[in-house]
XYZ file of C-alpha atoms in Angstrom:
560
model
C -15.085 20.657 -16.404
C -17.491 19.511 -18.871
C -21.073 17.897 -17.419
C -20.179 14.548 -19.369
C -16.221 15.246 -18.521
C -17.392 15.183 -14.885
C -19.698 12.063 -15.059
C -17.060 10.067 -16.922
C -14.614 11.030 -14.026
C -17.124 10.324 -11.368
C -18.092 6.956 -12.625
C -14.440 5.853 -13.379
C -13.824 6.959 -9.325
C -16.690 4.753 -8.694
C -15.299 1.568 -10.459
C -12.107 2.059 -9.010
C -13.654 1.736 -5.467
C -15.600 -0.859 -6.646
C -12.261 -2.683 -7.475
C -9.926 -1.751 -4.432
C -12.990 -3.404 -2.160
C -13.146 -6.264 -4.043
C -9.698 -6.964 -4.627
C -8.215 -6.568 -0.817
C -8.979 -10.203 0.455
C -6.055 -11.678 0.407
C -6.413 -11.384 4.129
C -9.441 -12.826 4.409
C -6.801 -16.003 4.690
C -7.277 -15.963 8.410
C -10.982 -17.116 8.384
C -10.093 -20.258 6.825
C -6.874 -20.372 7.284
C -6.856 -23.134 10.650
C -8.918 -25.064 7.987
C -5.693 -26.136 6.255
C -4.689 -28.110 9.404
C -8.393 -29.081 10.202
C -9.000 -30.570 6.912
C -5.260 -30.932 4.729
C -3.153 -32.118 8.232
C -1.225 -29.087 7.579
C 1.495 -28.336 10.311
C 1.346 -24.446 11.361
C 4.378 -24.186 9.700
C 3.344 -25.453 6.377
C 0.027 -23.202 6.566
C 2.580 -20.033 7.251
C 4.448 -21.317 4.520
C 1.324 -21.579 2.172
C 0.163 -17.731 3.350
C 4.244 -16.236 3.214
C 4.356 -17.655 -0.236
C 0.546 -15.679 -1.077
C 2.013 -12.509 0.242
C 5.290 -12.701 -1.745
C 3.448 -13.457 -4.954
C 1.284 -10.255 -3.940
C 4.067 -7.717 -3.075
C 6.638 -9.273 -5.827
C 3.900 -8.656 -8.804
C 3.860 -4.996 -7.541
C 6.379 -3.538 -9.832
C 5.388 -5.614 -12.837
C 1.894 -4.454 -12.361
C 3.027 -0.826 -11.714
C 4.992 -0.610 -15.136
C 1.958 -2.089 -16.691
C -0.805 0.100 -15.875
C 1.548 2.994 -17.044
C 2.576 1.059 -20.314
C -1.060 -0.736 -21.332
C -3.936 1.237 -18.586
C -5.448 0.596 -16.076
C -8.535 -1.377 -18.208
C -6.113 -4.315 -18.912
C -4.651 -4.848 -15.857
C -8.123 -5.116 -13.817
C -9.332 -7.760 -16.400
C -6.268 -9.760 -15.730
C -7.243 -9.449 -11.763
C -10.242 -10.645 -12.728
C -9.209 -14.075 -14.200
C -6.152 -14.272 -11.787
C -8.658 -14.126 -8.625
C -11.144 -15.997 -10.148
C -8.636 -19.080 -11.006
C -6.738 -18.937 -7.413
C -10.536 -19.314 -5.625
C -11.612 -21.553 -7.809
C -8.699 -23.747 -7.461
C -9.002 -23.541 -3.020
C -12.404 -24.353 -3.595
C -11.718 -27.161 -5.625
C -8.846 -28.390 -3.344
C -10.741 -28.176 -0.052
C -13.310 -30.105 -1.364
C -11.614 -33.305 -2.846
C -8.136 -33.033 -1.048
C -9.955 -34.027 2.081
C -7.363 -36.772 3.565
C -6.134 -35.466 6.513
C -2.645 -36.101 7.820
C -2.308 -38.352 5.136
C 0.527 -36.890 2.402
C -0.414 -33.535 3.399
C 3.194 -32.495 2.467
C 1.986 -33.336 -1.455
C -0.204 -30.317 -1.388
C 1.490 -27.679 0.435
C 2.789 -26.235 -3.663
C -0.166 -26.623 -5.011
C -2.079 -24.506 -2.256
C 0.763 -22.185 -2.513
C 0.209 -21.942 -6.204
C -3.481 -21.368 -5.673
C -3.318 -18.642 -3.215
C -0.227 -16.789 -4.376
C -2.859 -16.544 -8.193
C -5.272 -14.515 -5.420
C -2.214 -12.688 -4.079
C -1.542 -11.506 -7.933
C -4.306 -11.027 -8.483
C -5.450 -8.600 -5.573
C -2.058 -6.768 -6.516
C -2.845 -6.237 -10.074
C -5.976 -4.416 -9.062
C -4.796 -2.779 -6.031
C -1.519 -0.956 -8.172
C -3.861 -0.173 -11.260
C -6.128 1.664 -9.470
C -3.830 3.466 -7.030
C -1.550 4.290 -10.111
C -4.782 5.338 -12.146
C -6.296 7.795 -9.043
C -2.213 9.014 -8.569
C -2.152 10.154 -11.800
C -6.013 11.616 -12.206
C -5.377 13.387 -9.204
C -1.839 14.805 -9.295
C -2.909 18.281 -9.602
C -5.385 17.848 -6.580
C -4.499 19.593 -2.810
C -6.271 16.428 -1.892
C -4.402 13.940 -3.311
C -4.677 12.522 0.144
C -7.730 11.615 0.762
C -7.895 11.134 -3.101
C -6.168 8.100 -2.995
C -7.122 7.588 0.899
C -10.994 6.360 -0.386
C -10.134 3.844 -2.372
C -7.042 2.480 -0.092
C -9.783 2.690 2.780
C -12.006 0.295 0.717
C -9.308 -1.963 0.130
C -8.327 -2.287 3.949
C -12.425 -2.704 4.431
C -12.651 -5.532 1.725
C -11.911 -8.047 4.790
C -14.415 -6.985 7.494
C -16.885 -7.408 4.354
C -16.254 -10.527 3.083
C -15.525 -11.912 6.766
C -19.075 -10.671 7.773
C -20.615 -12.187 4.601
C -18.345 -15.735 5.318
C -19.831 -15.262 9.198
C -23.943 -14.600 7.983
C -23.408 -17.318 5.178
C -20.844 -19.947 5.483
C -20.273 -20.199 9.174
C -22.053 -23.467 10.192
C -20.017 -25.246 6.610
C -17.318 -28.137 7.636
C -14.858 -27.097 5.218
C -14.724 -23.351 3.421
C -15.161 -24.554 -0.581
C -18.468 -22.995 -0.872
C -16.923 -19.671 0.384
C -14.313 -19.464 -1.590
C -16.161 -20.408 -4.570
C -18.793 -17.706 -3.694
C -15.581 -15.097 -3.725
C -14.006 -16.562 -7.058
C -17.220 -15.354 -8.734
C -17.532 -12.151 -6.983
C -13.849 -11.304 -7.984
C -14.822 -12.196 -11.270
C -17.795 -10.204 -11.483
C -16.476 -7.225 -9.647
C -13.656 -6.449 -11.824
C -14.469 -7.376 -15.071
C -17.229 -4.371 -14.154
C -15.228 -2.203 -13.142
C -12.698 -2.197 -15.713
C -15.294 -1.233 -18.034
C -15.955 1.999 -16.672
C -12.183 2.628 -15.371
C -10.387 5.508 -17.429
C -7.232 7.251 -16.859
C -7.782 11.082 -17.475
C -5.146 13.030 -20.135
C -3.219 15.506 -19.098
C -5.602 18.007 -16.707
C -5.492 21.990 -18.071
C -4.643 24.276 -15.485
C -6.564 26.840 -14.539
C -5.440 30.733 -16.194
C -5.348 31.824 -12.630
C -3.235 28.847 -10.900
C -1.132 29.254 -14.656
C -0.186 32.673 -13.828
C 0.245 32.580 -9.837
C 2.925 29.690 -10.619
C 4.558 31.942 -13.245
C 4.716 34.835 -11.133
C 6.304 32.111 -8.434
C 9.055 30.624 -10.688
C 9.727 34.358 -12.085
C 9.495 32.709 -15.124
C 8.362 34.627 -18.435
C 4.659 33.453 -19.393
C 3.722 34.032 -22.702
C 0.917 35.897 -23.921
C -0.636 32.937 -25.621
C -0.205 30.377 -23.105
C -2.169 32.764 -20.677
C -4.782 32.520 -23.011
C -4.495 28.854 -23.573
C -4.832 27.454 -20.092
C -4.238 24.217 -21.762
C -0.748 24.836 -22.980
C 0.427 25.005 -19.367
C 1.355 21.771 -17.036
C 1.420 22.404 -13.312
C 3.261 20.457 -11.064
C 1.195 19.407 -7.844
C 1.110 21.860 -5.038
C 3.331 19.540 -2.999
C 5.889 19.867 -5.396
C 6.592 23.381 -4.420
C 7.555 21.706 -0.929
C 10.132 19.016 -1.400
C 13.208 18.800 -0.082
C 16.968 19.893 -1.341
C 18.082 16.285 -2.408
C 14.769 15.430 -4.330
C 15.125 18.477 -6.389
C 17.595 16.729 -9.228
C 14.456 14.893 -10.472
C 13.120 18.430 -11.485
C 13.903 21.024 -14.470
C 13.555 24.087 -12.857
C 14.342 24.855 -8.815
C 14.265 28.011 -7.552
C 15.435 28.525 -3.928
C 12.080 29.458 -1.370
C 12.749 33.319 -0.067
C 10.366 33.248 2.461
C 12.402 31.309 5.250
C 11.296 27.521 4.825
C 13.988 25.927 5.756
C 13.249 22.115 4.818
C 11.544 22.988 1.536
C 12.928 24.019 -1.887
C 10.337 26.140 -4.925
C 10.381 23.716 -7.840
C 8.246 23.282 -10.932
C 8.072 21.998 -14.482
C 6.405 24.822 -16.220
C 5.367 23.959 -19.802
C 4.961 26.522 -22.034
C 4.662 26.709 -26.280
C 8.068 26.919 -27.434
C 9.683 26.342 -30.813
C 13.280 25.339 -31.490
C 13.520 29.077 -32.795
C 12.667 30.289 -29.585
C 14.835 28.127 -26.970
C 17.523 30.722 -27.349
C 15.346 33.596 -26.882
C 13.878 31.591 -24.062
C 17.515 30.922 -21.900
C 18.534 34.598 -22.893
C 15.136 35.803 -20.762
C 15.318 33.464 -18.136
C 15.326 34.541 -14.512
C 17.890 32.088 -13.474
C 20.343 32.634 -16.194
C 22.742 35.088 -14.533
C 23.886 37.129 -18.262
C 20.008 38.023 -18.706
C 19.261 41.197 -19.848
C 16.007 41.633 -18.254
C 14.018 42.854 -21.228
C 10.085 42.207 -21.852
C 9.816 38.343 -23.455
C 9.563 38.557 -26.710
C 6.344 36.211 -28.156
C 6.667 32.465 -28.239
C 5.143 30.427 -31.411
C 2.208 28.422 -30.576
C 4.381 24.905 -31.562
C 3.953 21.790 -29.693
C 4.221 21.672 -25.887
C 8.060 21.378 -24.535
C 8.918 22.534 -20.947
C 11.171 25.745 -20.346
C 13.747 25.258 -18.485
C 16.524 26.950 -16.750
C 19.142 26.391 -19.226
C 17.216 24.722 -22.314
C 14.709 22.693 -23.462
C 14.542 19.489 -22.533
C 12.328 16.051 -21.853
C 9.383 16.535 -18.794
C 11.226 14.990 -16.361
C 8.313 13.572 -14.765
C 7.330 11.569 -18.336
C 10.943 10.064 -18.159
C 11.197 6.552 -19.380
C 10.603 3.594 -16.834
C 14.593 3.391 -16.821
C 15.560 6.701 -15.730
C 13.052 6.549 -13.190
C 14.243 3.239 -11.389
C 17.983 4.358 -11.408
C 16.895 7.620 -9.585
C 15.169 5.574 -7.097
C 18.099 3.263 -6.595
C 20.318 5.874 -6.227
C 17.659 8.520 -3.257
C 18.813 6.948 0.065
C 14.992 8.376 0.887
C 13.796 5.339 -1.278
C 16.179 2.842 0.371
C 14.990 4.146 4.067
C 11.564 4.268 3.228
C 11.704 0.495 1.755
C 13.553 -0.817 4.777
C 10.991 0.600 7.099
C 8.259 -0.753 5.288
C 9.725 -3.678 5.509
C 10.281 -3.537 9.421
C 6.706 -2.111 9.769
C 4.429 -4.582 7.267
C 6.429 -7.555 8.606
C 5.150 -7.691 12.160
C 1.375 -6.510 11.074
C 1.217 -9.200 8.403
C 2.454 -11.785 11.396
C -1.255 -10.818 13.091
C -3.129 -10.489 10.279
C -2.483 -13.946 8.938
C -2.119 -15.693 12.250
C -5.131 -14.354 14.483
C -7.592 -16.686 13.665
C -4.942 -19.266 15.045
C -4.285 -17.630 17.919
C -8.239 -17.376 18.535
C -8.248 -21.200 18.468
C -5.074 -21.831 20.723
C -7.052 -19.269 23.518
C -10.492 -21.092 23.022
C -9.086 -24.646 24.237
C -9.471 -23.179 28.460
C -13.569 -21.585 27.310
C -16.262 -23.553 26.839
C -17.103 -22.309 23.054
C -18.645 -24.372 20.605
C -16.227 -25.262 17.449
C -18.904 -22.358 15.504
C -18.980 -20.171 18.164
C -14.993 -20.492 17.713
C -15.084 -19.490 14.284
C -17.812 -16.847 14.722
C -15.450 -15.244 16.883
C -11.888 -15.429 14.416
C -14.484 -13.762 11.680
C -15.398 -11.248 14.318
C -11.063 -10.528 15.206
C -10.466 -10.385 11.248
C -13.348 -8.358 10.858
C -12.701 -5.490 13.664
C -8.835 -5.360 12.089
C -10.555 -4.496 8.991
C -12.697 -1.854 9.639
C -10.321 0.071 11.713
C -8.146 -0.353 9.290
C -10.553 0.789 6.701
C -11.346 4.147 8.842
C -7.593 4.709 9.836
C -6.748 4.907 5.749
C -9.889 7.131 5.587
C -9.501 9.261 8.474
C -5.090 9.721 8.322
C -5.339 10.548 4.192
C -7.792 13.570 5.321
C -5.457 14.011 8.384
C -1.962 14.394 6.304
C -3.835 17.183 4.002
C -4.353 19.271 6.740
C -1.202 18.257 8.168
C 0.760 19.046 4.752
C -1.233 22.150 3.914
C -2.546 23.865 6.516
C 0.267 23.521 9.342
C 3.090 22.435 6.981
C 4.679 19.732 8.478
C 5.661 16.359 6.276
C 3.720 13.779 5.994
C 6.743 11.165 7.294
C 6.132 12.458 10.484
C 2.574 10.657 10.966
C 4.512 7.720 9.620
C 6.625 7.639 12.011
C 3.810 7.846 14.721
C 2.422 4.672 12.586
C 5.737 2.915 13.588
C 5.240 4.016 17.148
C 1.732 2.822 17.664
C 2.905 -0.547 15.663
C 5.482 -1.435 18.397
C 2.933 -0.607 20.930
C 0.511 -3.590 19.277
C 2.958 -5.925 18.940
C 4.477 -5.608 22.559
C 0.202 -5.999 23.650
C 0.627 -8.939 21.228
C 3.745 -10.263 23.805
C 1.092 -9.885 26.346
C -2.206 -11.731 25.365
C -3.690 -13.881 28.005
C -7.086 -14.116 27.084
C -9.767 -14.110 24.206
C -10.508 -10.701 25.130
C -7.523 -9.350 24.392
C -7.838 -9.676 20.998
C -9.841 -7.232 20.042
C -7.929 -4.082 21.399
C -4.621 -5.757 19.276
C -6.717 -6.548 16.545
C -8.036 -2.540 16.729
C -4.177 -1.531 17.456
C -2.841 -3.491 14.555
C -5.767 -2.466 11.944
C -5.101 1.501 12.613
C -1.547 1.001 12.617
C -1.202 -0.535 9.104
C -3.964 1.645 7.204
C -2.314 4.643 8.194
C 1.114 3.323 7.250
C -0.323 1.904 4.036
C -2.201 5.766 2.856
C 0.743 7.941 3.901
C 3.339 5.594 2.069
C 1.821 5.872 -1.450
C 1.424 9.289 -0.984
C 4.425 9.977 0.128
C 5.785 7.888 -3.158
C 3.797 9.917 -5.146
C 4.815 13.435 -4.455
C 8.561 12.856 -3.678
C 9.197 10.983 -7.489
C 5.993 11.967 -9.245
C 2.415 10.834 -10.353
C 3.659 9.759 -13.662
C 6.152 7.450 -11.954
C 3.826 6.276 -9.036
C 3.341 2.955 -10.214
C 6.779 1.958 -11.075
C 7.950 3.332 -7.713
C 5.273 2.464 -5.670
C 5.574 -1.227 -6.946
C 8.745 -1.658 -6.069
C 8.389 -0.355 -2.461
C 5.632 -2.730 -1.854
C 8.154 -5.258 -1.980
C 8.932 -4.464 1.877
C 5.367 -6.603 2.782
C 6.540 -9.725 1.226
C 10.358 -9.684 2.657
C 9.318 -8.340 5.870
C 5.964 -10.864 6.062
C 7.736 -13.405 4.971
C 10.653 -13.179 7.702
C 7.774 -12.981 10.398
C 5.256 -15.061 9.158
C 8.196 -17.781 9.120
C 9.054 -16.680 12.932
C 5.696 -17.226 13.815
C 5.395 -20.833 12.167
C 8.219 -21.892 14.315
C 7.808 -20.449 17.347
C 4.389 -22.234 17.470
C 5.585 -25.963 16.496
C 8.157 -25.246 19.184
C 5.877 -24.383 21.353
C 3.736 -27.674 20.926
C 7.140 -29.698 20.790
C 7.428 -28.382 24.016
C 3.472 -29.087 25.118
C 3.613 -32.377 24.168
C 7.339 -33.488 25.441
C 5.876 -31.876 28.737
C 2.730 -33.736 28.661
C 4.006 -36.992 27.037
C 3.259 -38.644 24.230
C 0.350 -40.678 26.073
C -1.620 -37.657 27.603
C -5.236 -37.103 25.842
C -4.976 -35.910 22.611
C -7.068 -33.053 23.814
C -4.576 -31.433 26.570
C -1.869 -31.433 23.080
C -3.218 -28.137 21.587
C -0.899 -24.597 21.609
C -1.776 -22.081 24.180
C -0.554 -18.443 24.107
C 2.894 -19.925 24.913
C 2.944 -20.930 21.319
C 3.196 -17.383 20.050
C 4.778 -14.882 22.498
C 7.852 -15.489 21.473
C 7.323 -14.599 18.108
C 5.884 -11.612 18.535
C 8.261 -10.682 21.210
C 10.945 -10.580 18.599
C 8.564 -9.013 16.042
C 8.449 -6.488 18.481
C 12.361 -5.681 18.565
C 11.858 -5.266 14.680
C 8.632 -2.862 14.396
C 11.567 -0.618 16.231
C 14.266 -0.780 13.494
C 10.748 0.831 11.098
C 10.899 3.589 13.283
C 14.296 4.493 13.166
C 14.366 4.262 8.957
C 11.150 6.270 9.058
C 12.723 8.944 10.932
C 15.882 8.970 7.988
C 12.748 9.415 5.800
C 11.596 12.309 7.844
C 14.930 13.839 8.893
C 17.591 13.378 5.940
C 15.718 15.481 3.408
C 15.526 18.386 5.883
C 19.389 17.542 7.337
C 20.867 17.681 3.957
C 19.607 21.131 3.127
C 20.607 22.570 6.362
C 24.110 21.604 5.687
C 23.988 22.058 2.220
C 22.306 26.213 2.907
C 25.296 26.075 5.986
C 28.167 25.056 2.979
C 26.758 27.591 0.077
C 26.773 30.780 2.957
């Protein structure tokens, strides 16, 4: 790689980091969060409603953002987070500090705060899908696409314990959180508009002459003499392409069943190679998988523009498909469909925490003798330890599934599924919370369990229906967060005005307005039945795992 080649790459990495950690704070709702009840007279329902509708506006722009950063780059798209972030702040920051008549038509602002958060939800989104779409595709030829795309996801699961800490150091001791969010509205601004000047999304990588000839001597496919000597002229697939399963291989030109006794995986590859419309039938005559060939030496190929050899003919790069054919392949892979449904089952009970701790903090704090800032030093402190554990769980599982794809390979759906496990663990501890105390193992359960979930899924996405397609895909599987946080978010909002329906018809209406607050009765029965659905995640992330490998066992079993 060139020196400048190398800086320009380096830098661009840089600015994409730069944007993933500014541009993951939508769940920095939690530290101000209670504030909407404090200071608007918001019911707990309303404020779920305000945060569901934040998160929908987040996962539903996924797809939209996706097919833009392929259509327009990645430079556009950050810009746009830029002003989106900058406007939803602004606007909470704005509303917090003249909307300030509690309990007194606090129903009249419930859209507007929607509106205001669900432009930060966008916005986050737009940056988060350009610059996993951008690193997908720089680093599609990588054996570490892992922890590739594992930094940058990291930084974006870290954005909260930063901005938390900074809201704790800064803003802590404030009556109402305006100056806070105003302070993030310009560092969203700021943030991205940098990085998007240094963000670029790299051509088409040369392979190696050495990886170009090992993958034509493992397709048994004729290389010509000039593409050996033009590296360039060659397109590699990544190396986990050479692993997928039986039913993923339609997507592909040219599959080649594996000799060598892997049973779950299949040989395929796209390998691109000069050839002219002249040559295509000189080409099919010499091909290894056409059964009539005469096995004689390939005769030379013109040097005309790049088109992939096929089995059979020339045709399009099936990874470069249009947007179109892409989506209907995914609608029709029940591996899409299982995947979606147990993101949905897995983000929905995470997202019921991550949203809703700072609110359980307070409902715990009524029986301690904490100050009201001591109260909200500790909520920062919760939101902040789910962060960083998050942060080091996406770091520390996209090293983990390299190893554990490469070295000893096994799929990477199978730490998923572990994901799912240690996510119905959390929420059953969840079921269980007595104390303040308690909330920092959950908070530590819940943060690993949805980083590593949230690196292996995009990965995943990536090598089953391509790089080039990562951000179409990719977007519309993100839409499991907003159904499934939604669902529980809305489960959570009820079970605690139930809960204080039942405090207060308990206590009667002329008990001190003091002994009417929620206690952990308020929420267990929420995340009790969040708990029965983190279990339907595990069962469609096992289909993700086992179908793949069932369906060429039966399909090997109905060929012999």
């Amino acid at each position: 790689m060139e020196p400048r080649e190398s800086y320009t790459s380096t830098l661009s990495y840089i600015a994409i980091c730069l944007s993933m950690l500014c541009g993951g704070t939508t769940s920095l709702f939690a530290t101000y969060g209670s504030s909407f009840s404090e200071v608007l007279g918001f019911t707990q329902y309303e404020t779920n409603l305000v945060a569901s509708l934040g998160d929908y506006a987040h996962y539903m722009s996924a797809p939209l953002f996706g097919y833009l950063s392929t259509r327009i780059g990645p430079t556009r798209v950050i810009q746009s987070a830029a002003v989106l972030m900058f406007c939803g702040y602004m606007g909470l920051s704005y509303s917090f500090k003249h909307f300030d008549t509690a309990y007194e038509h606090a129903h009249h602002y419930v859209a507007t705060m929607s509106m205001l958060f669900a432009l930060v939800g966008v916005g986050s989104k737009a940056a988060y899908m350009s610059s996993m779409a951008t690193t997908a595709r720089n680093f599609k030829h990588s054996r570490h696409s892992g922890i590739a795309l594992g930094i940058p996801n990291s930084l974006y699961g870290l954005s909260t314990f930063v901005f938390s800490s900074l809201k704790a150091r800064w803003f802590e001791s404030d009556q109402t959180p305006w100056r806070y969010l105003a302070f993030m509205a310009v560092v969203s601004l700021a943030a991205h508009l940098l990085a998007s000047k240094y963000v670029v999304l790299k051509e088409t990588q040369a392979v190696p002459r050495k990886r170009a000839t090992s993958l034509a001597i493992k397709t048994n496919a004729p290389l010509s003499p000039a593409a050996v000597a033009t590296s360039g002229s060659i397109m590699s697939p990544s190396h986990e392409s050479f692993e997928m399963a039986e039913t993923r291989k339609r997507r592909m030109t040219v599959s080649v069943a594996n000799e060598a006794g892997h049973a779950d995986n299949d040989v395929t590859a796209n390998l691109m190679v000069p050839v002219s419309p002249a040559d295509s039938a000189a080409a099919e005559n010499h091909s290894p998988f056409n059964p009539h060939s005469a096995g004689a030496d390939t005769p030379p190929l013109s040097s005309s523009p790049i088109t992939p050899l096929s089995a059979t003919t020339a045709v399009a790069n099936p990874a470069q498909l249009p947007e179109e054919s892409a989506l209907i392949r995914l609608g029709r892979d029940p591996i899409a469909w299982a995947l979606l449904l147990g993101i949905i089952c897995f983000s929905g009970p995470g997202l019921a925490f991550v949203n809703n701790c700072g609110s359980m903090v307070r409902a715990m704090s009524h029986s301690t003798t904490l100050t009201e800032e001591q109260i909200g030093q500790y909520k920062d402190k919760i939101v902040a330890t789910q962060s960083l554990f998050s942060f080091f769980s996406r770091l520390v599982v996209g090293y983990l599934s390299d190893l554990w794809r490469t070295k000893l390979r096994l799929p990477r759906s199978g730490l998923l599924v572990i994901a799912g496990l240690l996510m119905i663990h959390a929420q059953n501890t969840a079921a269980r919370v007595s104390r303040l105390e308690d909330m920092y193992p959950l908070a530590v359960l819940i943060g690993t369990a949805m980083g590593s979930a949230f690196t292996l899924a995009p990965t995943i996405t990536a090598e089953t229906w391509g790089a080039e397609n990562f951000g179409l895909c990719w977007g519309i599987i993100t839409l499991g967060p907003a159904i499934g946080g939604h669902i529980c978010n809305l489960i959570f909002g009820s079970s605690w005005d139930q809960g204080l329906y039942n405090i207060i018809s308990r206590l009667g209406k002329d008990a001190p307005q003091d002994r009417m607050q929620c206690t952990n009765e308020c929420f267990i029965p929420a995340f009790r039945t969040t708990a029965k659905i983190a279990y339907f995640s595990v069962f469609f992330f096992t289909v993700v795992l086992c179908l793949p490998r069932a369906t060429a066992f039966w399909k090997r079993r109905w060929q012999k």
